[in-house]
Structure formats: structure tokens, C-alpha cells
Amino acid sequence: MNSIRARLIAVLIGSTGLVWLLAVGWIYLSTQAEVERVLDARLMEAARMVNSLLSDHRIEAGLDKAAASQALGAFEVDHSSYERQLSCQIWSLEGTLVGRSQNAPDTRLTGARAGFSDAEVGGEQWRVFTVENQALGVRVMVGDSLQIRNRLVGDVIKGLVVPALLILPFLAGVILISVRRGLSPLSDMAQTLSARPANDLRPLSSVDLPREIAPALGALNGLFRRVQEARERERSFTAFAAHELKTPLAGVKTQAQIALASDDPAVHANALRQITLGVDRTARLVKQLLDLAALEANDAEPALAEVRAADLLEGAVAELSLPADGGPVVVDAGAGAERTVRVEPQFLSLALRNLIENALNHAPADTPVTCRIEAGGDRVVCFVVEDEGPGIPKAEMALVVQKFVRGRTRSATGSGLGLAIAQAAMARIDGTLTLENRDEGGLRASLSVPGVEAP
């Protein structure tokens, strides 16, 4: 059963029926006990009354059976009514029937000498109270048929069950209407969402909303917000990418037109060099755009692994496409070479490659870019990349990690994505990117990541 409405209706009707059934059972038992107590008291009262009449000689114990029966005729009650019908017998202590009520059996009601007792007479169960009168030499027995008692209790239960059965369909209708009205906010929410266009990501209103639905609505509005933010990122990413790609492509086209329009070999050679630079810049930009898109689109938890720090650094350098006119990349593993880090290797390698490429693009030709590993503490390992370029003005230090922000000290092949990619990669593995200008000139960029063990 996948319907919440059907479940609620079934549970409510079932629980209501069960409560009714338990109530009927409890009433039956309590009514039976109370009826037994009251009717036993009436038996006792009737027997003592007859004994009192005998003691006061209002009924003579020596009367014949016919006279005694006539004297006890007051015990007869109409069978069709709900009044009790009592049967009375007067027996001598020697065992002779002295008198009885009209419909009382001829057989002795009970063999008990005094008090309450249960007996079977003629296949019928009787409840009997006996009073022994030693002075007159008789026993007074007043009996009550248990069948009549059970009929009385049954009539009480029938009076409860029949109205309950008649009311049950009405109660089921009330439950059905109540559940439908109670779940109407969900239906209204579904209708509102169905009527919305695909690009409408406004949060749903929470006015007059039941508290039980508020968590679901909050989660849904949170999803709308995240989807809206993702769409805004994609929109801005597409706009910036289109703008950045337009410039190198336009330059390539211009240089190609120059080469076609000129017969000078020197002009041809210069145009081809410029075309090569434009293609390299475009290729690097496309690669960075793909890396950044992969980082932002990957919402899965990073697959952390324990990797030797020196292996990560050497692998990142080996994957670089070094420019022909760039300086050398010097790898100095240092004291932290044997440290082990717990990271997503792909993300850390991506950040390292972009930092080294950024350093190569901004450092003067023939100047080295130094990469080394430092122990930043008991549980921290730092990957440091240093160059001898112009550095970053302090006013722009916090801005250059944003996408497509190039700053004043921009390079000819830069696109403003290298530091943004490194920052995004560090955020995925709980690392930090730190940028600072060196006193002797140039920029120091360090990646701090969790380490596994001290050296």
C-alpha cells in the first residue's frame, strides 16, 4: 500500500474498530460482574424476606403445598419483561418440600445447607441462596435462572453493538473526509508545482502550512535554491567562457588574414607564431574550462587515499606541457618528501598543475619555478610553488582566486582560471590555498593538505 491517504484511513478505521471491540468486551465483563453482584443481593434479600415472613408466622410452614404455593405467588413475574423471575422453595430439614412458588421446579434447587450455590436442575443452571431456619425446621431456597441473567447481559451488549454498527459507516465517512482535508496541503503543493514552468524556481510559500509538511517544504525550497545557484553558475560560466574564447579566436583569425594578405616571408613567420600562441592559449583555456566544469559538477564525496607526497608532486610536474620559452621547473622535495597525505589525488594534482603553469606564465623567461614539500605541522603537509615574477598586488590578493579575474600583472596566455581551479580543488579535499608575495620578488603559493603521519 503506497498511498498515505489509504494507510491513514485503514489505520484510523482499524484502530477505531479495535477500540470499539475492546470497549464492548470491557463493558460486557463489567456489566456481567455488576449484574451478578446486584442479582445476588436480590436473591439474598428475597430469601431473607421469605424467612422473615415464616418467622413472623405470616406464612405458616405447616401449610400444604397448594397453600404455600399460593402464599408465594408474589415471586411470579411476567417472562416477557426484563424483570427478574425468582423461584422459591421451602424444604423441611428432614428433606420434605413444604412449599414452592408456582413455576419453581419440584426438584430441590440446591443441596447446599446455607448461602450461595450454583446447581443444575432439569438441565438448567441456577444461582441459589439458601437460609436455614433451625427454629422452624425449614430451609428457604430462592433461585435465579442463569439463562435469564445471561439474556439480560446480552441485551445490554446488543444495545451497544447495534448502534455502533450503524454509526460505523458514518464514522468511516468522517475519517475519510478528515484525512482528505488533512492532506489537502500536499495536494495543493502538487498542483502548484504542476502548474509551474520549468524555469520557475521561486520558493514555495509557507504561510498557514502545517508543521508536519514544513520540513518537506523547506527541503524542496532548499533544492530550488541549489538548482537556481547551479543555473546561475552555468549561465555566468557560459558567458565568461564565450567572452574569453572570443578574444584568442579573433586573434587567430586576424593573424591568418594578415598571412594571407602579405607576401613578405617575415610577416608570414610572425603571423604563424602569433597563430601558434593563440592556439596554445585557446587550448589551455579550453582545458581549464573543462577542469573547472568537472570540479563544479562533481557533487560526489572525494575518494580519499593515502599517497606519498613526493610521488604526487613529481607526477604533477610530469603531466605539464612546458612552454618552449619558459624557465625550468625545479623540484625540491625537501624534508617533507616522505610524508604521506590523505587526499583525492586527482584534485591535488589538478591544483598543483595549475599553480605551476600560473608561475611559468608570469615568471620571466629563463627563471626557475621551484616546487617543494614542507612539513607544516603534525598533521599538515604543504606543497609550495615559488616563482620570480611580479607577484600580486595586495589589493588583488583576495580577488585573483575568482574565475576570470586576471589582475594587473596578467600574462599574454593567461585566462584568469588557474588560481580559481586550485582554490576549488582545495575546497573539495579540505585543503587551503595560500598566496603571498616573496620579499626577494615573485609569488609564493602553497597548498596545505591533511597529512597522515609525522616524518
JSON list of N, CA and C in Angstrom, two decimals, residues 201-272:
[
{"chain": "A", "resi": 201, "resn": "LEU", "atom": "N", "xyz": [11.83, 28.77, -10.36]},
{"chain": "A", "resi": 201, "resn": "LEU", "atom": "CA", "xyz": [12.44, 28.14, -9.19]},
{"chain": "A", "resi": 201, "resn": "LEU", "atom": "C", "xyz": [12.24, 28.97, -7.93]},
{"chain": "A", "resi": 202, "resn": "ARG", "atom": "N", "xyz": [11.19, 29.77, -7.90]},
{"chain": "A", "resi": 202, "resn": "ARG", "atom": "CA", "xyz": [10.90, 30.54, -6.69]},
{"chain": "A", "resi": 202, "resn": "ARG", "atom": "C", "xyz": [10.51, 29.61, -5.55]},
{"chain": "A", "resi": 203, "resn": "PRO", "atom": "N", "xyz": [10.86, 29.96, -4.31]},
{"chain": "A", "resi": 203, "resn": "PRO", "atom": "CA", "xyz": [10.47, 29.10, -3.18]},
{"chain": "A", "resi": 203, "resn": "PRO", "atom": "C", "xyz": [8.96, 29.09, -2.98]},
{"chain": "A", "resi": 204, "resn": "LEU", "atom": "N", "xyz": [8.46, 27.97, -2.53]},
{"chain": "A", "resi": 204, "resn": "LEU", "atom": "CA", "xyz": [7.03, 27.85, -2.24]},
{"chain": "A", "resi": 204, "resn": "LEU", "atom": "C", "xyz": [6.70, 28.58, -0.95]},
{"chain": "A", "resi": 205, "resn": "SER", "atom": "N", "xyz": [5.49, 29.13, -0.87]},
{"chain": "A", "resi": 205, "resn": "SER", "atom": "CA", "xyz": [5.07, 29.87, 0.31]},
{"chain": "A", "resi": 205, "resn": "SER", "atom": "C", "xyz": [4.81, 28.91, 1.47]},
{"chain": "A", "resi": 206, "resn": "SER", "atom": "N", "xyz": [5.20, 29.34, 2.66]},
{"chain": "A", "resi": 206, "resn": "SER", "atom": "CA", "xyz": [4.99, 28.53, 3.86]},
{"chain": "A", "resi": 206, "resn": "SER", "atom": "C", "xyz": [3.91, 29.12, 4.77]},
{"chain": "A", "resi": 207, "resn": "VAL", "atom": "N", "xyz": [3.09, 30.03, 4.24]},
{"chain": "A", "resi": 207, "resn": "VAL", "atom": "CA", "xyz": [2.02, 30.65, 5.03]},
{"chain": "A", "resi": 207, "resn": "VAL", "atom": "C", "xyz": [0.94, 29.62, 5.31]},
{"chain": "A", "resi": 208, "resn": "ASP", "atom": "N", "xyz": [0.51, 29.54, 6.58]},
{"chain": "A", "resi": 208, "resn": "ASP", "atom": "CA", "xyz": [-0.55, 28.62, 7.01]},
{"chain": "A", "resi": 208, "resn": "ASP", "atom": "C", "xyz": [-0.22, 27.17, 6.67]},
{"chain": "A", "resi": 209, "resn": "LEU", "atom": "N", "xyz": [1.03, 26.83, 6.70]},
{"chain": "A", "resi": 209, "resn": "LEU", "atom": "CA", "xyz": [1.43, 25.47, 6.35]},
{"chain": "A", "resi": 209, "resn": "LEU", "atom": "C", "xyz": [1.49, 24.62, 7.62]},
{"chain": "A", "resi": 210, "resn": "PRO", "atom": "N", "xyz": [0.94, 23.40, 7.59]},
{"chain": "A", "resi": 210, "resn": "PRO", "atom": "CA", "xyz": [1.04, 22.53, 8.78]},
{"chain": "A", "resi": 210, "resn": "PRO", "atom": "C", "xyz": [2.49, 22.24, 9.12]},
{"chain": "A", "resi": 211, "resn": "ARG", "atom": "N", "xyz": [2.73, 22.08, 10.40]},
{"chain": "A", "resi": 211, "resn": "ARG", "atom": "CA", "xyz": [4.11, 21.84, 10.85]},
{"chain": "A", "resi": 211, "resn": "ARG", "atom": "C", "xyz": [4.67, 20.54, 10.32]},
{"chain": "A", "resi": 212, "resn": "GLU", "atom": "N", "xyz": [3.80, 19.54, 10.07]},
{"chain": "A", "resi": 212, "resn": "GLU", "atom": "CA", "xyz": [4.29, 18.26, 9.58]},
{"chain": "A", "resi": 212, "resn": "GLU", "atom": "C", "xyz": [4.85, 18.36, 8.15]},
{"chain": "A", "resi": 213, "resn": "ILE", "atom": "N", "xyz": [4.36, 19.33, 7.37]},
{"chain": "A", "resi": 213, "resn": "ILE", "atom": "CA", "xyz": [4.80, 19.46, 5.98]},
{"chain": "A", "resi": 213, "resn": "ILE", "atom": "C", "xyz": [5.95, 20.46, 5.87]},
{"chain": "A", "resi": 214, "resn": "ALA", "atom": "N", "xyz": [6.16, 21.26, 6.90]},
{"chain": "A", "resi": 214, "resn": "ALA", "atom": "CA", "xyz": [7.20, 22.30, 6.84]},
{"chain": "A", "resi": 214, "resn": "ALA", "atom": "C", "xyz": [8.59, 21.74, 6.53]},
{"chain": "A", "resi": 215, "resn": "PRO", "atom": "N", "xyz": [9.03, 20.60, 7.13]},
{"chain": "A", "resi": 215, "resn": "PRO", "atom": "CA", "xyz": [10.36, 20.09, 6.76]},
{"chain": "A", "resi": 215, "resn": "PRO", "atom": "C", "xyz": [10.48, 19.73, 5.28]},
{"chain": "A", "resi": 216, "resn": "ALA", "atom": "N", "xyz": [9.42, 19.09, 4.73]},
{"chain": "A", "resi": 216, "resn": "ALA", "atom": "CA", "xyz": [9.46, 18.73, 3.30]},
{"chain": "A", "resi": 216, "resn": "ALA", "atom": "C", "xyz": [9.51, 19.98, 2.43]},
{"chain": "A", "resi": 217, "resn": "LEU", "atom": "N", "xyz": [8.72, 20.99, 2.81]},
{"chain": "A", "resi": 217, "resn": "LEU", "atom": "CA", "xyz": [8.73, 22.23, 2.02]},
{"chain": "A", "resi": 217, "resn": "LEU", "atom": "C", "xyz": [10.08, 22.93, 2.13]},
{"chain": "A", "resi": 218, "resn": "GLY", "atom": "N", "xyz": [10.67, 22.93, 3.33]},
{"chain": "A", "resi": 218, "resn": "GLY", "atom": "CA", "xyz": [11.98, 23.54, 3.49]},
{"chain": "A", "resi": 218, "resn": "GLY", "atom": "C", "xyz": [13.04, 22.85, 2.64]},
{"chain": "A", "resi": 219, "resn": "ALA", "atom": "N", "xyz": [12.99, 21.49, 2.62]},
{"chain": "A", "resi": 219, "resn": "ALA", "atom": "CA", "xyz": [13.95, 20.75, 1.79]},
{"chain": "A", "resi": 219, "resn": "ALA", "atom": "C", "xyz": [13.72, 21.04, 0.30]},
{"chain": "A", "resi": 220, "resn": "LEU", "atom": "N", "xyz": [12.44, 21.14, -0.10]},
{"chain": "A", "resi": 220, "resn": "LEU", "atom": "CA", "xyz": [12.14, 21.42, -1.51]},
{"chain": "A", "resi": 220, "resn": "LEU", "atom": "C", "xyz": [12.61, 22.82, -1.90]},
{"chain": "A", "resi": 221, "resn": "ASN", "atom": "N", "xyz": [12.36, 23.79, -1.03]},
{"chain": "A", "resi": 221, "resn": "ASN", "atom": "CA", "xyz": [12.84, 25.15, -1.31]},
{"chain": "A", "resi": 221, "resn": "ASN", "atom": "C", "xyz": [14.36, 25.20, -1.34]},
{"chain": "A", "resi": 222, "resn": "GLY", "atom": "N", "xyz": [15.00, 24.41, -0.46]},
{"chain": "A", "resi": 222, "resn": "GLY", "atom": "CA", "xyz": [16.46, 24.34, -0.49]},
{"chain": "A", "resi": 222, "resn": "GLY", "atom": "C", "xyz": [16.96, 23.76, -1.81]},
{"chain": "A", "resi": 223, "resn": "LEU", "atom": "N", "xyz": [16.25, 22.76, -2.32]},
{"chain": "A", "resi": 223, "resn": "LEU", "atom": "CA", "xyz": [16.62, 22.19, -3.62]},
{"chain": "A", "resi": 223, "resn": "LEU", "atom": "C", "xyz": [16.45, 23.23, -4.73]},
{"chain": "A", "resi": 224, "resn": "PHE", "atom": "N", "xyz": [15.33, 23.97, -4.68]},
{"chain": "A", "resi": 224, "resn": "PHE", "atom": "CA", "xyz": [15.13, 25.03, -5.67]},
{"chain": "A", "resi": 224, "resn": "PHE", "atom": "C", "xyz": [16.28, 26.03, -5.64]},
{"chain": "A", "resi": 225, "resn": "ARG", "atom": "N", "xyz": [16.70, 26.39, -4.41]},
{"chain": "A", "resi": 225, "resn": "ARG", "atom": "CA", "xyz": [17.78, 27.37, -4.27]},
{"chain": "A", "resi": 225, "resn": "ARG", "atom": "C", "xyz": [19.08, 26.84, -4.86]},
{"chain": "A", "resi": 226, "resn": "ARG", "atom": "N", "xyz": [19.39, 25.56, -4.57]},
{"chain": "A", "resi": 226, "resn": "ARG", "atom": "CA", "xyz": [20.63, 24.99, -5.10]},
{"chain": "A", "resi": 226, "resn": "ARG", "atom": "C", "xyz": [20.59, 24.87, -6.61]},
{"chain": "A", "resi": 227, "resn": "VAL", "atom": "N", "xyz": [19.43, 24.49, -7.15]},
{"chain": "A", "resi": 227, "resn": "VAL", "atom": "CA", "xyz": [19.31, 24.39, -8.60]},
{"chain": "A", "resi": 227, "resn": "VAL", "atom": "C", "xyz": [19.45, 25.77, -9.23]},
{"chain": "A", "resi": 228, "resn": "GLN", "atom": "N", "xyz": [18.84, 26.78, -8.58]},
{"chain": "A", "resi": 228, "resn": "GLN", "atom": "CA", "xyz": [18.95, 28.15, -9.10]},
{"chain": "A", "resi": 228, "resn": "GLN", "atom": "C", "xyz": [20.41, 28.61, -9.08]},
{"chain": "A", "resi": 229, "resn": "GLU", "atom": "N", "xyz": [21.11, 28.32, -7.99]},
{"chain": "A", "resi": 229, "resn": "GLU", "atom": "CA", "xyz": [22.52, 28.70, -7.91]},
{"chain": "A", "resi": 229, "resn": "GLU", "atom": "C", "xyz": [23.34, 27.97, -8.97]},
{"chain": "A", "resi": 230, "resn": "ALA", "atom": "N", "xyz": [23.04, 26.68, -9.18]},
{"chain": "A", "resi": 230, "resn": "ALA", "atom": "CA", "xyz": [23.76, 25.93, -10.22]},
{"chain": "A", "resi": 230, "resn": "ALA", "atom": "C", "xyz": [23.50, 26.52, -11.60]},
{"chain": "A", "resi": 231, "resn": "ARG", "atom": "N", "xyz": [22.26, 26.91, -11.86]},
{"chain": "A", "resi": 231, "resn": "ARG", "atom": "CA", "xyz": [21.94, 27.51, -13.15]},
{"chain": "A", "resi": 231, "resn": "ARG", "atom": "C", "xyz": [22.64, 28.85, -13.32]},
{"chain": "A", "resi": 232, "resn": "GLU", "atom": "N", "xyz": [22.69, 29.63, -12.23]},
{"chain": "A", "resi": 232, "resn": "GLU", "atom": "CA", "xyz": [23.39, 30.92, -12.31]},
{"chain": "A", "resi": 232, "resn": "GLU", "atom": "C", "xyz": [24.88, 30.70, -12.58]},
{"chain": "A", "resi": 233, "resn": "ARG", "atom": "N", "xyz": [25.46, 29.68, -11.93]},
{"chain": "A", "resi": 233, "resn": "ARG", "atom": "CA", "xyz": [26.87, 29.39, -12.18]},
{"chain": "A", "resi": 233, "resn": "ARG", "atom": "C", "xyz": [27.09, 28.99, -13.63]},
{"chain": "A", "resi": 234, "resn": "GLU", "atom": "N", "xyz": [26.20, 28.15, -14.13]},
{"chain": "A", "resi": 234, "resn": "GLU", "atom": "CA", "xyz": [26.34, 27.73, -15.53]},
{"chain": "A", "resi": 234, "resn": "GLU", "atom": "C", "xyz": [26.17, 28.91, -16.48]},
{"chain": "A", "resi": 235, "resn": "ARG", "atom": "N", "xyz": [25.20, 29.78, -16.15]},
{"chain": "A", "resi": 235, "resn": "ARG", "atom": "CA", "xyz": [24.96, 30.93, -17.03]},
{"chain": "A", "resi": 235, "resn": "ARG", "atom": "C", "xyz": [26.17, 31.86, -17.05]},
{"chain": "A", "resi": 236, "resn": "SER", "atom": "N", "xyz": [26.70, 32.17, -15.85]},
{"chain": "A", "resi": 236, "resn": "SER", "atom": "CA", "xyz": [27.85, 33.06, -15.79]},
{"chain": "A", "resi": 236, "resn": "SER", "atom": "C", "xyz": [29.09, 32.38, -16.38]},
{"chain": "A", "resi": 237, "resn": "PHE", "atom": "N", "xyz": [29.22, 31.07, -16.14]},
{"chain": "A", "resi": 237, "resn": "PHE", "atom": "CA", "xyz": [30.35, 30.34, -16.69]},
{"chain": "A", "resi": 237, "resn": "PHE", "atom": "C", "xyz": [30.31, 30.37, -18.22]},
{"chain": "A", "resi": 238, "resn": "THR", "atom": "N", "xyz": [29.13, 30.15, -18.78]},
{"chain": "A", "resi": 238, "resn": "THR", "atom": "CA", "xyz": [28.99, 30.16, -20.25]},
{"chain": "A", "resi": 238, "resn": "THR", "atom": "C", "xyz": [29.31, 31.54, -20.81]},
{"chain": "A", "resi": 239, "resn": "ALA", "atom": "N", "xyz": [28.80, 32.59, -20.12]},
{"chain": "A", "resi": 239, "resn": "ALA", "atom": "CA", "xyz": [29.04, 33.94, -20.62]},
{"chain": "A", "resi": 239, "resn": "ALA", "atom": "C", "xyz": [30.53, 34.29, -20.57]},
{"chain": "A", "resi": 240, "resn": "PHE", "atom": "N", "xyz": [31.19, 33.98, -19.44]},
{"chain": "A", "resi": 240, "resn": "PHE", "atom": "CA", "xyz": [32.61, 34.28, -19.33]},
{"chain": "A", "resi": 240, "resn": "PHE", "atom": "C", "xyz": [33.43, 33.45, -20.31]},
{"chain": "A", "resi": 241, "resn": "ALA", "atom": "N", "xyz": [33.06, 32.17, -20.46]},
{"chain": "A", "resi": 241, "resn": "ALA", "atom": "CA", "xyz": [33.81, 31.31, -21.38]},
{"chain": "A", "resi": 241, "resn": "ALA", "atom": "C", "xyz": [33.69, 31.82, -22.81]},
{"chain": "A", "resi": 242, "resn": "ALA", "atom": "N", "xyz": [32.47, 32.21, -23.19]},
{"chain": "A", "resi": 242, "resn": "ALA", "atom": "CA", "xyz": [32.28, 32.74, -24.55]},
{"chain": "A", "resi": 242, "resn": "ALA", "atom": "C", "xyz": [33.11, 34.00, -24.77]},
{"chain": "A", "resi": 243, "resn": "HIS", "atom": "N", "xyz": [33.15, 34.86, -23.74]},
{"chain": "A", "resi": 243, "resn": "HIS", "atom": "CA", "xyz": [33.92, 36.10, -23.86]},
{"chain": "A", "resi": 243, "resn": "HIS", "atom": "C", "xyz": [35.41, 35.81, -23.96]},
{"chain": "A", "resi": 244, "resn": "GLU", "atom": "N", "xyz": [35.91, 34.87, -23.12]},
{"chain": "A", "resi": 244, "resn": "GLU", "atom": "CA", "xyz": [37.33, 34.59, -23.11]},
{"chain": "A", "resi": 244, "resn": "GLU", "atom": "C", "xyz": [37.77, 33.86, -24.38]},
{"chain": "A", "resi": 245, "resn": "LEU", "atom": "N", "xyz": [36.92, 33.00, -24.90]},
{"chain": "A", "resi": 245, "resn": "LEU", "atom": "CA", "xyz": [37.29, 32.27, -26.12]},
{"chain": "A", "resi": 245, "resn": "LEU", "atom": "C", "xyz": [37.23, 33.18, -27.36]},
{"chain": "A", "resi": 246, "resn": "LYS", "atom": "N", "xyz": [36.40, 34.20, -27.30]},
{"chain": "A", "resi": 246, "resn": "LYS", "atom": "CA", "xyz": [36.25, 35.09, -28.46]},
{"chain": "A", "resi": 246, "resn": "LYS", "atom": "C", "xyz": [37.56, 35.82, -28.76]},
{"chain": "A", "resi": 247, "resn": "THR", "atom": "N", "xyz": [38.27, 36.23, -27.71]},
{"chain": "A", "resi": 247, "resn": "THR", "atom": "CA", "xyz": [39.49, 37.02, -27.92]},
{"chain": "A", "resi": 247, "resn": "THR", "atom": "C", "xyz": [40.59, 36.22, -28.63]},
{"chain": "A", "resi": 248, "resn": "PRO", "atom": "N", "xyz": [40.99, 35.05, -28.14]},
{"chain": "A", "resi": 248, "resn": "PRO", "atom": "CA", "xyz": [42.07, 34.33, -28.87]},
{"chain": "A", "resi": 248, "resn": "PRO", "atom": "C", "xyz": [41.64, 33.86, -30.25]},
{"chain": "A", "resi": 249, "resn": "LEU", "atom": "N", "xyz": [40.37, 33.48, -30.41]},
{"chain": "A", "resi": 249, "resn": "LEU", "atom": "CA", "xyz": [39.92, 33.05, -31.73]},
{"chain": "A", "resi": 249, "resn": "LEU", "atom": "C", "xyz": [39.94, 34.21, -32.72]},
{"chain": "A", "resi": 250, "resn": "ALA", "atom": "N", "xyz": [39.53, 35.39, -32.23]},
{"chain": "A", "resi": 250, "resn": "ALA", "atom": "CA", "xyz": [39.59, 36.57, -33.10]},
{"chain": "A", "resi": 250, "resn": "ALA", "atom": "C", "xyz": [41.03, 36.89, -33.48]},
{"chain": "A", "resi": 251, "resn": "GLY", "atom": "N", "xyz": [41.95, 36.73, -32.51]},
{"chain": "A", "resi": 251, "resn": "GLY", "atom": "CA", "xyz": [43.36, 36.98, -32.80]},
{"chain": "A", "resi": 251, "resn": "GLY", "atom": "C", "xyz": [43.91, 36.00, -33.82]},
{"chain": "A", "resi": 252, "resn": "VAL", "atom": "N", "xyz": [43.53, 34.72, -33.69]},
{"chain": "A", "resi": 252, "resn": "VAL", "atom": "CA", "xyz": [43.98, 33.72, -34.66]},
{"chain": "A", "resi": 252, "resn": "VAL", "atom": "C", "xyz": [43.47, 34.05, -36.05]},
{"chain": "A", "resi": 253, "resn": "LYS", "atom": "N", "xyz": [42.20, 34.46, -36.15]},
{"chain": "A", "resi": 253, "resn": "LYS", "atom": "CA", "xyz": [41.63, 34.82, -37.45]},
{"chain": "A", "resi": 253, "resn": "LYS", "atom": "C", "xyz": [42.34, 36.03, -38.05]},
{"chain": "A", "resi": 254, "resn": "THR", "atom": "N", "xyz": [42.63, 37.01, -37.20]},
{"chain": "A", "resi": 254, "resn": "THR", "atom": "CA", "xyz": [43.31, 38.21, -37.69]},
{"chain": "A", "resi": 254, "resn": "THR", "atom": "C", "xyz": [44.69, 37.88, -38.24]},
{"chain": "A", "resi": 255, "resn": "GLN", "atom": "N", "xyz": [45.45, 37.07, -37.49]},
{"chain": "A", "resi": 255, "resn": "GLN", "atom": "CA", "xyz": [46.79, 36.72, -37.94]},
{"chain": "A", "resi": 255, "resn": "GLN", "atom": "C", "xyz": [46.74, 35.89, -39.22]},
{"chain": "A", "resi": 256, "resn": "ALA", "atom": "N", "xyz": [45.72, 35.03, -39.34]},
{"chain": "A", "resi": 256, "resn": "ALA", "atom": "CA", "xyz": [45.58, 34.26, -40.58]},
{"chain": "A", "resi": 256, "resn": "ALA", "atom": "C", "xyz": [45.28, 35.17, -41.76]},
{"chain": "A", "resi": 257, "resn": "GLN", "atom": "N", "xyz": [44.44, 36.20, -41.54]},
{"chain": "A", "resi": 257, "resn": "GLN", "atom": "CA", "xyz": [44.15, 37.15, -42.62]},
{"chain": "A", "resi": 257, "resn": "GLN", "atom": "C", "xyz": [45.38, 37.96, -43.01]},
{"chain": "A", "resi": 258, "resn": "ILE", "atom": "N", "xyz": [46.21, 38.30, -42.00]},
{"chain": "A", "resi": 258, "resn": "ILE", "atom": "CA", "xyz": [47.46, 39.03, -42.30]},
{"chain": "A", "resi": 258, "resn": "ILE", "atom": "C", "xyz": [48.38, 38.17, -43.15]},
{"chain": "A", "resi": 259, "resn": "ALA", "atom": "N", "xyz": [48.50, 36.89, -42.75]},
{"chain": "A", "resi": 259, "resn": "ALA", "atom": "CA", "xyz": [49.38, 36.00, -43.51]},
{"chain": "A", "resi": 259, "resn": "ALA", "atom": "C", "xyz": [48.90, 35.82, -44.95]},
{"chain": "A", "resi": 260, "resn": "LEU", "atom": "N", "xyz": [47.59, 35.76, -45.14]},
{"chain": "A", "resi": 260, "resn": "LEU", "atom": "CA", "xyz": [47.05, 35.60, -46.49]},
{"chain": "A", "resi": 260, "resn": "LEU", "atom": "C", "xyz": [47.22, 36.86, -47.34]},
{"chain": "A", "resi": 261, "resn": "ALA", "atom": "N", "xyz": [47.16, 38.01, -46.69]},
{"chain": "A", "resi": 261, "resn": "ALA", "atom": "CA", "xyz": [47.20, 39.27, -47.44]},
{"chain": "A", "resi": 261, "resn": "ALA", "atom": "C", "xyz": [48.62, 39.73, -47.76]},
{"chain": "A", "resi": 262, "resn": "SER", "atom": "N", "xyz": [49.64, 39.15, -47.12]},
{"chain": "A", "resi": 262, "resn": "SER", "atom": "CA", "xyz": [51.01, 39.64, -47.30]},
{"chain": "A", "resi": 262, "resn": "SER", "atom": "C", "xyz": [51.85, 38.58, -48.02]},
{"chain": "A", "resi": 263, "resn": "ASP", "atom": "N", "xyz": [52.79, 39.08, -48.82]},
{"chain": "A", "resi": 263, "resn": "ASP", "atom": "CA", "xyz": [53.76, 38.20, -49.50]},
{"chain": "A", "resi": 263, "resn": "ASP", "atom": "C", "xyz": [55.12, 38.21, -48.82]},
{"chain": "A", "resi": 264, "resn": "ASP", "atom": "N", "xyz": [55.25, 38.99, -47.73]},
{"chain": "A", "resi": 264, "resn": "ASP", "atom": "CA", "xyz": [56.53, 39.12, -47.02]},
{"chain": "A", "resi": 264, "resn": "ASP", "atom": "C", "xyz": [56.75, 37.88, -46.15]},
{"chain": "A", "resi": 265, "resn": "PRO", "atom": "N", "xyz": [57.86, 37.14, -46.33]},
{"chain": "A", "resi": 265, "resn": "PRO", "atom": "CA", "xyz": [58.13, 35.95, -45.50]},
{"chain": "A", "resi": 265, "resn": "PRO", "atom": "C", "xyz": [58.22, 36.28, -44.02]},
{"chain": "A", "resi": 266, "resn": "ALA", "atom": "N", "xyz": [58.74, 37.44, -43.70]},
{"chain": "A", "resi": 266, "resn": "ALA", "atom": "CA", "xyz": [58.85, 37.82, -42.28]},
{"chain": "A", "resi": 266, "resn": "ALA", "atom": "C", "xyz": [57.48, 38.00, -41.66]},
{"chain": "A", "resi": 267, "resn": "VAL", "atom": "N", "xyz": [56.58, 38.62, -42.40]},
{"chain": "A", "resi": 267, "resn": "VAL", "atom": "CA", "xyz": [55.21, 38.80, -41.92]},
{"chain": "A", "resi": 267, "resn": "VAL", "atom": "C", "xyz": [54.53, 37.45, -41.76]},
{"chain": "A", "resi": 268, "resn": "HIS", "atom": "N", "xyz": [54.76, 36.55, -42.76]},
{"chain": "A", "resi": 268, "resn": "HIS", "atom": "CA", "xyz": [54.20, 35.20, -42.65]},
{"chain": "A", "resi": 268, "resn": "HIS", "atom": "C", "xyz": [54.68, 34.49, -41.39]},
{"chain": "A", "resi": 269, "resn": "ALA", "atom": "N", "xyz": [56.00, 34.57, -41.14]},
{"chain": "A", "resi": 269, "resn": "ALA", "atom": "CA", "xyz": [56.57, 33.88, -39.98]},
{"chain": "A", "resi": 269, "resn": "ALA", "atom": "C", "xyz": [56.01, 34.43, -38.67]},
{"chain": "A", "resi": 270, "resn": "ASN", "atom": "N", "xyz": [55.93, 35.77, -38.58]},
{"chain": "A", "resi": 270, "resn": "ASN", "atom": "CA", "xyz": [55.39, 36.38, -37.36]},
{"chain": "A", "resi": 270, "resn": "ASN", "atom": "C", "xyz": [53.91, 36.01, -37.17]},
{"chain": "A", "resi": 271, "resn": "ALA", "atom": "N", "xyz": [53.14, 36.00, -38.29]},
{"chain": "A", "resi": 271, "resn": "ALA", "atom": "CA", "xyz": [51.73, 35.64, -38.18]},
{"chain": "A", "resi": 271, "resn": "ALA", "atom": "C", "xyz": [51.56, 34.20, -37.72]},
{"chain": "A", "resi": 272, "resn": "LEU", "atom": "N", "xyz": [52.41, 33.31, -38.22]},
{"chain": "A", "resi": 272, "resn": "LEU", "atom": "CA", "xyz": [52.32, 31.91, -37.80]},
{"chain": "A", "resi": 272, "resn": "LEU", "atom": "C", "xyz": [52.66, 31.75, -36.32]}
]
